[in-house]
Structures are given as C-alpha cells and as structure tokens.
mmCIF file with all atom_site columns, C-alpha atoms in Angstrom:
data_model
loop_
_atom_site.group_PDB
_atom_site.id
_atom_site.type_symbol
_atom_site.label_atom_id
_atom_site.label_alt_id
_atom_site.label_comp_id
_atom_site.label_asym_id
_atom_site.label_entity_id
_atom_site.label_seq_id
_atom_site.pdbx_PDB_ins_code
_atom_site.Cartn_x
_atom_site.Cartn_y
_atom_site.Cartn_z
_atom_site.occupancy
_atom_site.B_iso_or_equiv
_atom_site.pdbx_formal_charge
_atom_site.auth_seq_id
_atom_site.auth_comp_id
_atom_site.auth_asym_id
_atom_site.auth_atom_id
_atom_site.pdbx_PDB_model_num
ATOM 1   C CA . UNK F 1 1   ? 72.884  -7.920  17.546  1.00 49.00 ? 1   UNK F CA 1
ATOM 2   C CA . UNK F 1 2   ? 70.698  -5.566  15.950  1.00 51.00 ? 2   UNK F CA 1
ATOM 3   C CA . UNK F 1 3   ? 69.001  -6.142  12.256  1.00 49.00 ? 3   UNK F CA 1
ATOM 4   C CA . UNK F 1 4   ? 69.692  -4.449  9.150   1.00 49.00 ? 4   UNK F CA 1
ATOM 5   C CA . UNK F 1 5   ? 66.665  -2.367  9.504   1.00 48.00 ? 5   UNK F CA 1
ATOM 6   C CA . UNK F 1 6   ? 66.898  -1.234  12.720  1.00 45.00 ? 6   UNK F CA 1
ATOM 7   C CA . UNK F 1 7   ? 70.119  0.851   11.993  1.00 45.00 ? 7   UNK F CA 1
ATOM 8   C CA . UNK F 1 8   ? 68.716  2.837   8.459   1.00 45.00 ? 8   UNK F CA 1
ATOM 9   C CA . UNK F 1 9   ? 65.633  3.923   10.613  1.00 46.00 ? 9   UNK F CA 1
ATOM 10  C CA . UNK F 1 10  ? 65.135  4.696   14.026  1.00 46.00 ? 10  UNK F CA 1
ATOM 11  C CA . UNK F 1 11  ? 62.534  2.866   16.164  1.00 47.00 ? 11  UNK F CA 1
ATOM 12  C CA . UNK F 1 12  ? 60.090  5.516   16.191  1.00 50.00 ? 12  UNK F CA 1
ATOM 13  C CA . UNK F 1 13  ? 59.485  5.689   12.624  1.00 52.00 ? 13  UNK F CA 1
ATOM 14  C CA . UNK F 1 14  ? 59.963  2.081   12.298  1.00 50.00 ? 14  UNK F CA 1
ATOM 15  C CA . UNK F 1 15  ? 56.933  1.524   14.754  1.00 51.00 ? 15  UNK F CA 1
ATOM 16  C CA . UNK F 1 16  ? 55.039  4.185   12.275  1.00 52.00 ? 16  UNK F CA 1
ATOM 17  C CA . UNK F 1 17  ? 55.674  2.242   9.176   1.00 51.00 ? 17  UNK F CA 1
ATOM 18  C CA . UNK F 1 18  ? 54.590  -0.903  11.064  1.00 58.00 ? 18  UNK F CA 1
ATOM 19  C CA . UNK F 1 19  ? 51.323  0.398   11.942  1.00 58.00 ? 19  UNK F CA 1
ATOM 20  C CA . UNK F 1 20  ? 50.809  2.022   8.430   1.00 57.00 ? 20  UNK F CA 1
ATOM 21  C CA . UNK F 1 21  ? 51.033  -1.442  6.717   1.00 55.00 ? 21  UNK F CA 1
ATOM 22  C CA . UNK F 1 22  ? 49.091  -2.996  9.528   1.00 56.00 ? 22  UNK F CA 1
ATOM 23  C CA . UNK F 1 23  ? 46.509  -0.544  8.611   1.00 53.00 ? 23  UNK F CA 1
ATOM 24  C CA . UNK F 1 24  ? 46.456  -0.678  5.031   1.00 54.00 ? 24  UNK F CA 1
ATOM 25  C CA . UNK F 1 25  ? 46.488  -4.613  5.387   1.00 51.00 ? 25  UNK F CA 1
ATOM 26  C CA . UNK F 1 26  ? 43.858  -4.328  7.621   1.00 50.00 ? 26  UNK F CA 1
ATOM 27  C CA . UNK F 1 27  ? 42.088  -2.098  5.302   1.00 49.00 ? 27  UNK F CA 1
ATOM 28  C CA . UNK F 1 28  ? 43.043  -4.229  2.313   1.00 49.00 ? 28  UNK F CA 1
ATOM 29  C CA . UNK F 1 29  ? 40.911  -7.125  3.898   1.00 49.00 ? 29  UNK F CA 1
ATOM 30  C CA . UNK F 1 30  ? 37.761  -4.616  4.800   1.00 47.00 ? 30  UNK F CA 1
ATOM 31  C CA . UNK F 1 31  ? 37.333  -2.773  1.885   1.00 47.00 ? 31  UNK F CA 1
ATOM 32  C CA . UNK F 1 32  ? 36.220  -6.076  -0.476  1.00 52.00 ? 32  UNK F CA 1
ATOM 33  C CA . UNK F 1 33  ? 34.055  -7.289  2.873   1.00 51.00 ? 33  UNK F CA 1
ATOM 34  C CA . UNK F 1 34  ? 32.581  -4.213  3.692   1.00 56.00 ? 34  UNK F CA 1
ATOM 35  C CA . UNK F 1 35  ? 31.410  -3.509  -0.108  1.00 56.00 ? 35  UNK F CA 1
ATOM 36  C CA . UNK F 1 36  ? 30.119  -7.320  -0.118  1.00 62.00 ? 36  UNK F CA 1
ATOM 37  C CA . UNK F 1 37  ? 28.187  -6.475  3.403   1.00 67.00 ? 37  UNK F CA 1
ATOM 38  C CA . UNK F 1 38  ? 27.041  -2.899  1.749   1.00 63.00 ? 38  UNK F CA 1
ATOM 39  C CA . UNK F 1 39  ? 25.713  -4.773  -1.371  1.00 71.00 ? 39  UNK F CA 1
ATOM 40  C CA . UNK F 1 40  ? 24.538  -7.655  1.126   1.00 72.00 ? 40  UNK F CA 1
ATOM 41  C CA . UNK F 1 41  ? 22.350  -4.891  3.147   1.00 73.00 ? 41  UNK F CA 1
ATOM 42  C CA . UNK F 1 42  ? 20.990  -3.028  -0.129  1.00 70.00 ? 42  UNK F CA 1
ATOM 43  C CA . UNK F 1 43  ? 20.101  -6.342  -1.209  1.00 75.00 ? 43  UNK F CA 1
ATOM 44  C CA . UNK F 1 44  ? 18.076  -7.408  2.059   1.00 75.00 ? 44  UNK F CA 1
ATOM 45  C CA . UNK F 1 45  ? 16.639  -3.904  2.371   1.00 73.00 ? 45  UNK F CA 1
ATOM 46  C CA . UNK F 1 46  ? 15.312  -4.561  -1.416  1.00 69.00 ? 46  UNK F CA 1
ATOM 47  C CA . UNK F 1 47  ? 13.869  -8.156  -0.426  1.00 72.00 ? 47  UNK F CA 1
ATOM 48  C CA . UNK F 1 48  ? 12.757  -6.484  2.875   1.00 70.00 ? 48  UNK F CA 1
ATOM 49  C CA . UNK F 1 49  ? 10.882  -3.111  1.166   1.00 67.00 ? 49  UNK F CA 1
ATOM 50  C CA . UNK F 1 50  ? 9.532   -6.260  -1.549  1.00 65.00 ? 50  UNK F CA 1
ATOM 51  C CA . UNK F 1 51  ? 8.217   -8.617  1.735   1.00 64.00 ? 51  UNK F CA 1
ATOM 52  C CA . UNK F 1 52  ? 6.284   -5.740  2.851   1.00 64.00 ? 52  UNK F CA 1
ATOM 53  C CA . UNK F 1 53  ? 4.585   -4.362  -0.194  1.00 60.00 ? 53  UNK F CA 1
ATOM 54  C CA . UNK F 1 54  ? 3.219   -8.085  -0.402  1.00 58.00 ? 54  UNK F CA 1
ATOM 55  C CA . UNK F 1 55  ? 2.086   -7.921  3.167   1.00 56.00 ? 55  UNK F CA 1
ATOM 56  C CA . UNK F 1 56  ? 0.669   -4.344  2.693   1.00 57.00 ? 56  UNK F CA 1
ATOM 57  C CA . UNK F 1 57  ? -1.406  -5.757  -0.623  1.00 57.00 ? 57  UNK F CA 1
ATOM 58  C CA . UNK F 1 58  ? -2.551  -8.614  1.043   1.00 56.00 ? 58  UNK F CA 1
ATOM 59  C CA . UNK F 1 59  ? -3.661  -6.581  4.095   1.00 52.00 ? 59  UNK F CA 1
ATOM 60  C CA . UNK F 1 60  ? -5.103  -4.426  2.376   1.00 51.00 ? 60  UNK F CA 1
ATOM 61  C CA . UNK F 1 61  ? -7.303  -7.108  0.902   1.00 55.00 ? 61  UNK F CA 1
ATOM 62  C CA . UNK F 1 62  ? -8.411  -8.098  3.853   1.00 58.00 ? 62  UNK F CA 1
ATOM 63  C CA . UNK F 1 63  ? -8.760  -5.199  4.979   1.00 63.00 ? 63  UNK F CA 1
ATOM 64  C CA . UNK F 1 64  ? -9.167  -1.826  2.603   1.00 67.00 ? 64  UNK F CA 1
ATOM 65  C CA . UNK F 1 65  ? -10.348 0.788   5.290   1.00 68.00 ? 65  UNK F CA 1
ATOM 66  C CA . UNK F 1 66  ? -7.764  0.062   7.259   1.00 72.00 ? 66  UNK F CA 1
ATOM 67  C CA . UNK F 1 67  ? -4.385  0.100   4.879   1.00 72.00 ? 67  UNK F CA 1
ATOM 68  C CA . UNK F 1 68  ? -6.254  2.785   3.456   1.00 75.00 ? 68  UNK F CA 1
ATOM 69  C CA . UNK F 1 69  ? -5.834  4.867   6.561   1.00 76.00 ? 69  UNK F CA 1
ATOM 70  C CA . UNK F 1 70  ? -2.610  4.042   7.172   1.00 80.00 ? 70  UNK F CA 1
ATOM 71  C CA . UNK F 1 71  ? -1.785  5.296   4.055   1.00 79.00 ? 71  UNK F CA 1
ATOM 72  C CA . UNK F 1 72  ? -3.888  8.740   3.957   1.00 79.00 ? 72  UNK F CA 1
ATOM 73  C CA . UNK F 1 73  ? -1.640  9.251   6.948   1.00 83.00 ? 73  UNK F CA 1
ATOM 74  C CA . UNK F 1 74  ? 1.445   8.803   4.857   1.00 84.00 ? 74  UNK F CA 1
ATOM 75  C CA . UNK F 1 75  ? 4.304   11.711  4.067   1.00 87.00 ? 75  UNK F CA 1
ATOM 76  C CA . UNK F 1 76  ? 4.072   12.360  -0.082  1.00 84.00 ? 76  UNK F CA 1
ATOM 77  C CA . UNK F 1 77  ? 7.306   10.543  0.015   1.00 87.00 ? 77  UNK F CA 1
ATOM 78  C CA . UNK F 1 78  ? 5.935   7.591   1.816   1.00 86.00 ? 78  UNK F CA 1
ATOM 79  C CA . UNK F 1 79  ? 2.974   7.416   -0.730  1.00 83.00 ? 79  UNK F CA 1
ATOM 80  C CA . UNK F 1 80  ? 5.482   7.805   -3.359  1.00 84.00 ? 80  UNK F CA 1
ATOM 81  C CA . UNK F 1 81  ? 7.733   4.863   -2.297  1.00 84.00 ? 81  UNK F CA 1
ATOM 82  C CA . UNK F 1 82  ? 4.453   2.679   -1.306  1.00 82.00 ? 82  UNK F CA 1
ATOM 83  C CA . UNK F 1 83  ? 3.052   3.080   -5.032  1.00 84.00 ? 83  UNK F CA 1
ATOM 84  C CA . UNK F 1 84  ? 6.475   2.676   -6.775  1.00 84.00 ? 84  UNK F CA 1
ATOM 85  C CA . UNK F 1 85  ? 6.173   -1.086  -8.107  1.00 81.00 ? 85  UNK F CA 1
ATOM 86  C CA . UNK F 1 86  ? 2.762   -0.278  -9.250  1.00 81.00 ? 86  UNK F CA 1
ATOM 87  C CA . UNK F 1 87  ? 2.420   -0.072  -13.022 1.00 86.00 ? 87  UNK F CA 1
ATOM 88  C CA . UNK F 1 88  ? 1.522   3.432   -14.048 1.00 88.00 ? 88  UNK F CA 1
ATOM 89  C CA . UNK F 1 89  ? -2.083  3.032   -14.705 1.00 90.00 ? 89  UNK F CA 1
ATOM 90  C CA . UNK F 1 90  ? -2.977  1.355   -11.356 1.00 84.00 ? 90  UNK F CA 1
ATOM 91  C CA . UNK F 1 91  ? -1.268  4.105   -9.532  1.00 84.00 ? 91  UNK F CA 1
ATOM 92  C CA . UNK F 1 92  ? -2.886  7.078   -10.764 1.00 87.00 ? 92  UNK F CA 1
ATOM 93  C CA . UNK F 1 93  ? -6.155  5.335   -10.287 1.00 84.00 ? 93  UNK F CA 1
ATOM 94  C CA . UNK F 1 94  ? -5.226  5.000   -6.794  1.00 82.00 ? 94  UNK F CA 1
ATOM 95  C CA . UNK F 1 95  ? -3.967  8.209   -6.461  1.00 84.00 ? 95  UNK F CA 1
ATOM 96  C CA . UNK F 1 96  ? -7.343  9.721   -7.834  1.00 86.00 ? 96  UNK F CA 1
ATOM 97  C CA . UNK F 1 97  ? -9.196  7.826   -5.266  1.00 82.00 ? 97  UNK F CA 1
ATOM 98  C CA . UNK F 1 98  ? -7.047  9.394   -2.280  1.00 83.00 ? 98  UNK F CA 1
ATOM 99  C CA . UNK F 1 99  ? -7.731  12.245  -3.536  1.00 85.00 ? 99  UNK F CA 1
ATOM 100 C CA . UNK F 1 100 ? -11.524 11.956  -3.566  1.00 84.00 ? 100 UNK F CA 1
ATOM 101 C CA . UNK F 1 101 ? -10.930 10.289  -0.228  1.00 83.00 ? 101 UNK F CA 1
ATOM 102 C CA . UNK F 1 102 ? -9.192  13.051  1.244   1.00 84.00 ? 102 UNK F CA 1
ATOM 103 C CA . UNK F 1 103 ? -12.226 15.797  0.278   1.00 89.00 ? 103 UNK F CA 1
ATOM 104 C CA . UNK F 1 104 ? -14.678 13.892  2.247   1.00 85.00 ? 104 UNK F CA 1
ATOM 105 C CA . UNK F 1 105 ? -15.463 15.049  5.651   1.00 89.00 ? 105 UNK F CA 1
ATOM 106 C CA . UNK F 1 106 ? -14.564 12.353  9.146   1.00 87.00 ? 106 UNK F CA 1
ATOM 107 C CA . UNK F 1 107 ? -18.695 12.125  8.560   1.00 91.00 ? 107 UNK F CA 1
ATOM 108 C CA . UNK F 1 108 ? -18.547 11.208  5.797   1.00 88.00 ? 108 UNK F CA 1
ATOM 109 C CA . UNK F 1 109 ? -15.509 8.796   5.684   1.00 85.00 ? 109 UNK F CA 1
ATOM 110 C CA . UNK F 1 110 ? -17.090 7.868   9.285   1.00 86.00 ? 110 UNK F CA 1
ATOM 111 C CA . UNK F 1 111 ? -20.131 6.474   6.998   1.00 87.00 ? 111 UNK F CA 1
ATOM 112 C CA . UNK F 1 112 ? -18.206 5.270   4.249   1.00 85.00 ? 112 UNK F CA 1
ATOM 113 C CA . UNK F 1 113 ? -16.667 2.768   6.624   1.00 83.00 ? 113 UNK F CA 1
ATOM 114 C CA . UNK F 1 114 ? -19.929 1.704   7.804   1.00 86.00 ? 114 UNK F CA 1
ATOM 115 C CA . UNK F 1 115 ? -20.606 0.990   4.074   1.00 87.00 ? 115 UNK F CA 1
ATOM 116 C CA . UNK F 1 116 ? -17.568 -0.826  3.753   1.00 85.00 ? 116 UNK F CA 1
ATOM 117 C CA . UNK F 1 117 ? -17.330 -2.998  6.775   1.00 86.00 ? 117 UNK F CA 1
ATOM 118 C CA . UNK F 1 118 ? -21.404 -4.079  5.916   1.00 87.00 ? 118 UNK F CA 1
ATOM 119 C CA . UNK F 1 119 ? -20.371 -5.181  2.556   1.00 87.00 ? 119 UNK F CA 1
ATOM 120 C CA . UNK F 1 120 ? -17.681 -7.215  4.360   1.00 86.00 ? 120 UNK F CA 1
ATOM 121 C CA . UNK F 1 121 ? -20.112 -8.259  6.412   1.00 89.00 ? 121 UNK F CA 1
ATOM 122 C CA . UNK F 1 122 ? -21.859 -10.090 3.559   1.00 91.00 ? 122 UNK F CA 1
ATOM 123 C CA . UNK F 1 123 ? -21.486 -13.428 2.329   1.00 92.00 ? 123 UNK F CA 1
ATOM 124 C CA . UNK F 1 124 ? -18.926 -14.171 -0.392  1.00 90.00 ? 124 UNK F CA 1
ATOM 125 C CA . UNK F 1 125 ? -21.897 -15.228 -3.208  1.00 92.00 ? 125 UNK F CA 1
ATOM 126 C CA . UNK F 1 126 ? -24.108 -11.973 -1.792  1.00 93.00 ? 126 UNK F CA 1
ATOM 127 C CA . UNK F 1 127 ? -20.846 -9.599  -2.281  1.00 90.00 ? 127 UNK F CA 1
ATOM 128 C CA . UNK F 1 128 ? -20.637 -10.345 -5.574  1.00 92.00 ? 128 UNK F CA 1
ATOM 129 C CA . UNK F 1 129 ? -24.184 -9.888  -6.076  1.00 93.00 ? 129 UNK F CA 1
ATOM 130 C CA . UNK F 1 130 ? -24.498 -6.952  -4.407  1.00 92.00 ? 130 UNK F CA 1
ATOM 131 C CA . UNK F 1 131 ? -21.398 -5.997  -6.578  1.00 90.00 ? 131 UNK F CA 1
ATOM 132 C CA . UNK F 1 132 ? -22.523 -6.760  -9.966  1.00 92.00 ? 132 UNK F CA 1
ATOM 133 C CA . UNK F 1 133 ? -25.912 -4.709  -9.335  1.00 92.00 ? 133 UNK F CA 1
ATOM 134 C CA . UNK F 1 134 ? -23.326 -1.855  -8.363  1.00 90.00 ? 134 UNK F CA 1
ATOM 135 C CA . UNK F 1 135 ? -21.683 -2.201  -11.654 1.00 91.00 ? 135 UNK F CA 1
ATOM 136 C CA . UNK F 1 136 ? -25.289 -2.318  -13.509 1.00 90.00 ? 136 UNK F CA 1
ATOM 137 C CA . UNK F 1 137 ? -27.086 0.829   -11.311 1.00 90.00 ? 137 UNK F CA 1
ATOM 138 C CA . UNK F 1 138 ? -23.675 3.037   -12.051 1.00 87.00 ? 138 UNK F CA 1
ATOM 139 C CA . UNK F 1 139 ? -24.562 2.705   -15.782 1.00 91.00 ? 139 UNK F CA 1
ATOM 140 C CA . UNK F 1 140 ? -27.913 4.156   -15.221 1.00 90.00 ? 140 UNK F CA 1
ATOM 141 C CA . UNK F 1 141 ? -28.974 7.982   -14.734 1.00 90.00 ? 141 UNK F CA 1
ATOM 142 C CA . UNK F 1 142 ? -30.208 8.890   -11.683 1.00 89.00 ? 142 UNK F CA 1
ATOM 143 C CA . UNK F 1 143 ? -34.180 8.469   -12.537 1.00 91.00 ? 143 UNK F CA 1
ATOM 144 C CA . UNK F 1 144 ? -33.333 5.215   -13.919 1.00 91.00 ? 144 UNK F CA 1
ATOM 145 C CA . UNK F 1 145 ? -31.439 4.384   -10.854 1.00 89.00 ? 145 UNK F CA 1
ATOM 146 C CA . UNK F 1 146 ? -34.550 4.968   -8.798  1.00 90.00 ? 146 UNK F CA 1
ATOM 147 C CA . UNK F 1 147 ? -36.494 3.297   -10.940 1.00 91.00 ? 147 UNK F CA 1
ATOM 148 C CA . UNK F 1 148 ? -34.549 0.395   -10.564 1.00 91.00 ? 148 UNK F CA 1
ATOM 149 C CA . UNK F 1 149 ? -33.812 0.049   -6.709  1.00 90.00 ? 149 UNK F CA 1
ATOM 150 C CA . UNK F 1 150 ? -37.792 0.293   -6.200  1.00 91.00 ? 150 UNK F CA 1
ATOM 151 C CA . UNK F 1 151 ? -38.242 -2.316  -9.151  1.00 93.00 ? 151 UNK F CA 1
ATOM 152 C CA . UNK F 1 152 ? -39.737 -5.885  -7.085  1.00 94.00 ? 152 UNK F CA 1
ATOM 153 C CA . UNK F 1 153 ? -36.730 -7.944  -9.395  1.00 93.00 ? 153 UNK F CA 1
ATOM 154 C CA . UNK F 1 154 ? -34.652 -5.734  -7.159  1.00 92.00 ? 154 UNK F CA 1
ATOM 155 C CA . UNK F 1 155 ? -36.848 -5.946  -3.587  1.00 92.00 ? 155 UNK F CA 1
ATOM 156 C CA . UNK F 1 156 ? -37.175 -9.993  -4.436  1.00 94.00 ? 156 UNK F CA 1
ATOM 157 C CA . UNK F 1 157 ? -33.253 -10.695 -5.450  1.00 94.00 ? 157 UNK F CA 1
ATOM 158 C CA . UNK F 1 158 ? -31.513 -8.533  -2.622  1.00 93.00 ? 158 UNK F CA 1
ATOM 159 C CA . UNK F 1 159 ? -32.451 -8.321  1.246   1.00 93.00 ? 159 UNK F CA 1
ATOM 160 C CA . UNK F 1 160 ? -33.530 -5.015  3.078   1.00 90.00 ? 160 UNK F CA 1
ATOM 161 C CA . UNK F 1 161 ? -29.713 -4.574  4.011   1.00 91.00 ? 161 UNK F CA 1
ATOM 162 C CA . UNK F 1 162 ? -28.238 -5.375  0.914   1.00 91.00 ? 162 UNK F CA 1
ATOM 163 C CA . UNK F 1 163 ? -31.008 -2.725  -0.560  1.00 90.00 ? 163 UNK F CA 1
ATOM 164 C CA . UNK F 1 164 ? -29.624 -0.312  1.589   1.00 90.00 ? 164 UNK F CA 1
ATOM 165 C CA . UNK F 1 165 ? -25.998 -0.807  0.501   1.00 89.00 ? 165 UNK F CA 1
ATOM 166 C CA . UNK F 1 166 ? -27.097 -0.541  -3.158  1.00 89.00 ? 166 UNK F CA 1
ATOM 167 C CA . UNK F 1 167 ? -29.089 2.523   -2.198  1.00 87.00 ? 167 UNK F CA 1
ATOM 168 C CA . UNK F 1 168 ? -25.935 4.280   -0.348  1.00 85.00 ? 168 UNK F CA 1
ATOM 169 C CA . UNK F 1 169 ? -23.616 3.370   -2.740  1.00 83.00 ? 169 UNK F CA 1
ATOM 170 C CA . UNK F 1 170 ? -25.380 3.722   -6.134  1.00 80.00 ? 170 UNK F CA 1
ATOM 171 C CA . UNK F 1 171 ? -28.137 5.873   -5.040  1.00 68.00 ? 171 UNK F CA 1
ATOM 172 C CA . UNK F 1 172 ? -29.471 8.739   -6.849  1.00 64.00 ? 172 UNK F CA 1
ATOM 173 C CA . UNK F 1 173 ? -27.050 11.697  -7.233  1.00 57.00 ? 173 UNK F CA 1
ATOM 174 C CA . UNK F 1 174 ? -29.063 14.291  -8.522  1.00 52.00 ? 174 UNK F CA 1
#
C-alpha cells in the first residue's frame, strides 16, 4: 500500500525535498557550532598573538640585540602588529630608536653589539653602575664629558673595561 505522500508527489522530487530538509537540518545544527568554533578560534588566536608578545618582551629582556634584529627584519605591518598593545608613548620611542638603528652602518651595528653583549657581560651591581654614570656623563657637554672619564673618582670607581664602555657609549661627540 502506498502512503499519502507518495501519490501527490512523485519519488523524484520527493527524494529532493528529503535531501533539502536533511540539508537545512544539517545546516541548522552547523551554523550555531561553526560561529561558536569561529568565535572559539578568534578567541585562541587573541590569547595566542597575547602569549607571544609576553614571550617576545621577555626575550627581549634577555636578550635586546637579538629581538631587536628580528624585528628590524620585520614587514611595516609586522612592526605595526608587534607594537600594537604598546601605549602610545612607549611606541614612538621605540619606533625612533629603529629608526636611528636602521641609519647605522653593519660596522657600526657590528660594534654596537659588541657594546651591548660587554655590558651583559657585567655583573648585575657593575651594570647598574656602569648605567647610572651613563645617565650622569649624557648630562654633560662634551669637554665636561672628557673631563670626567679622565677624572681618578672615575679611573678608581670603574675598571679599565667598564671605562671603555663609558667611553664608547658616552664618549665625546664633538
């Protein structure tokens, strides 16, 4: 005996309307998942993009020359997205730095590594030595500067290598 359906439309159709509502129930049940899973994935690419700005800040703590390479060889778009969740301020400053960095010559970034990886080099209590005399010669003009780095306070307080950083670093200028 054949069912009511089966006699107001033929089986082809019937077998089209069949798959049609299989489809749209199929659909039905995507759609909410698939906008859960896209929010899901936005939301892990977020946390993701988040996890590795922390890893890039602490690396480049530990160790400046190097994340700063990596990120002279950045795309504009690269740098932009790196620097995003910086406030304002900080990035410029960084971005002025770059900059700077990017005039110098390999010879001369080849020696400002040198200078970098020495001061690195140094004990945490000589560091910030050698960095507060840093702060002090900067504030100086350049005869004063000399002045200073041949001063005995300055031969007795710092060794010949720490001398030498100061002398790179904050050396005369003019």
């Amino acid at each position: 005996m054949q069912s009511v359906t089966s006699t107001w439309i033929p089986s082809q159709p019937l077998a089209v309307v069949r798959a049609m509502v299989g489809l749209g129930l199929l659909l039905a049940s995507i759609s909410p998942m698939s906008a859960q899973t896209v929010r899901a994935k936005a939301k892990a690419k977020a946390k993701a993009r988040a996890e590795q700005s922390i890893i890039d800040q602490k690396q480049l703590r530990q160790n400046p020359p190097a994340a700063l390479e990596r990120f002279l060889q950045m795309t504009p778009n690269q740098r932009s997205e790196a620097l995003a969740g910086l406030p304002p301020v900080r990035r410029k400053d960084i971005l002025q730095r770059v900059r700077a960095l990017e005039l110098l010559s390999d010879e001369e970034r080849q020696q400002l590594r040198g200078r970098y990886q020495a001061f690195a080099e140094l004990p945490q209590p000589r560091r910030q030595a050698v960095r507060g005399e840093l702060r002090n010669l900067r504030q100086l003009t350049p005869k004063e500067r000399i002045t200073r780095l041949n001063s005995e306070e300055i031969k007795q307080k710092f060794s010949g290598e720490e001398l030498q950083l100061l002398d790179d670093v904050a050396g005369p200028t003019q």
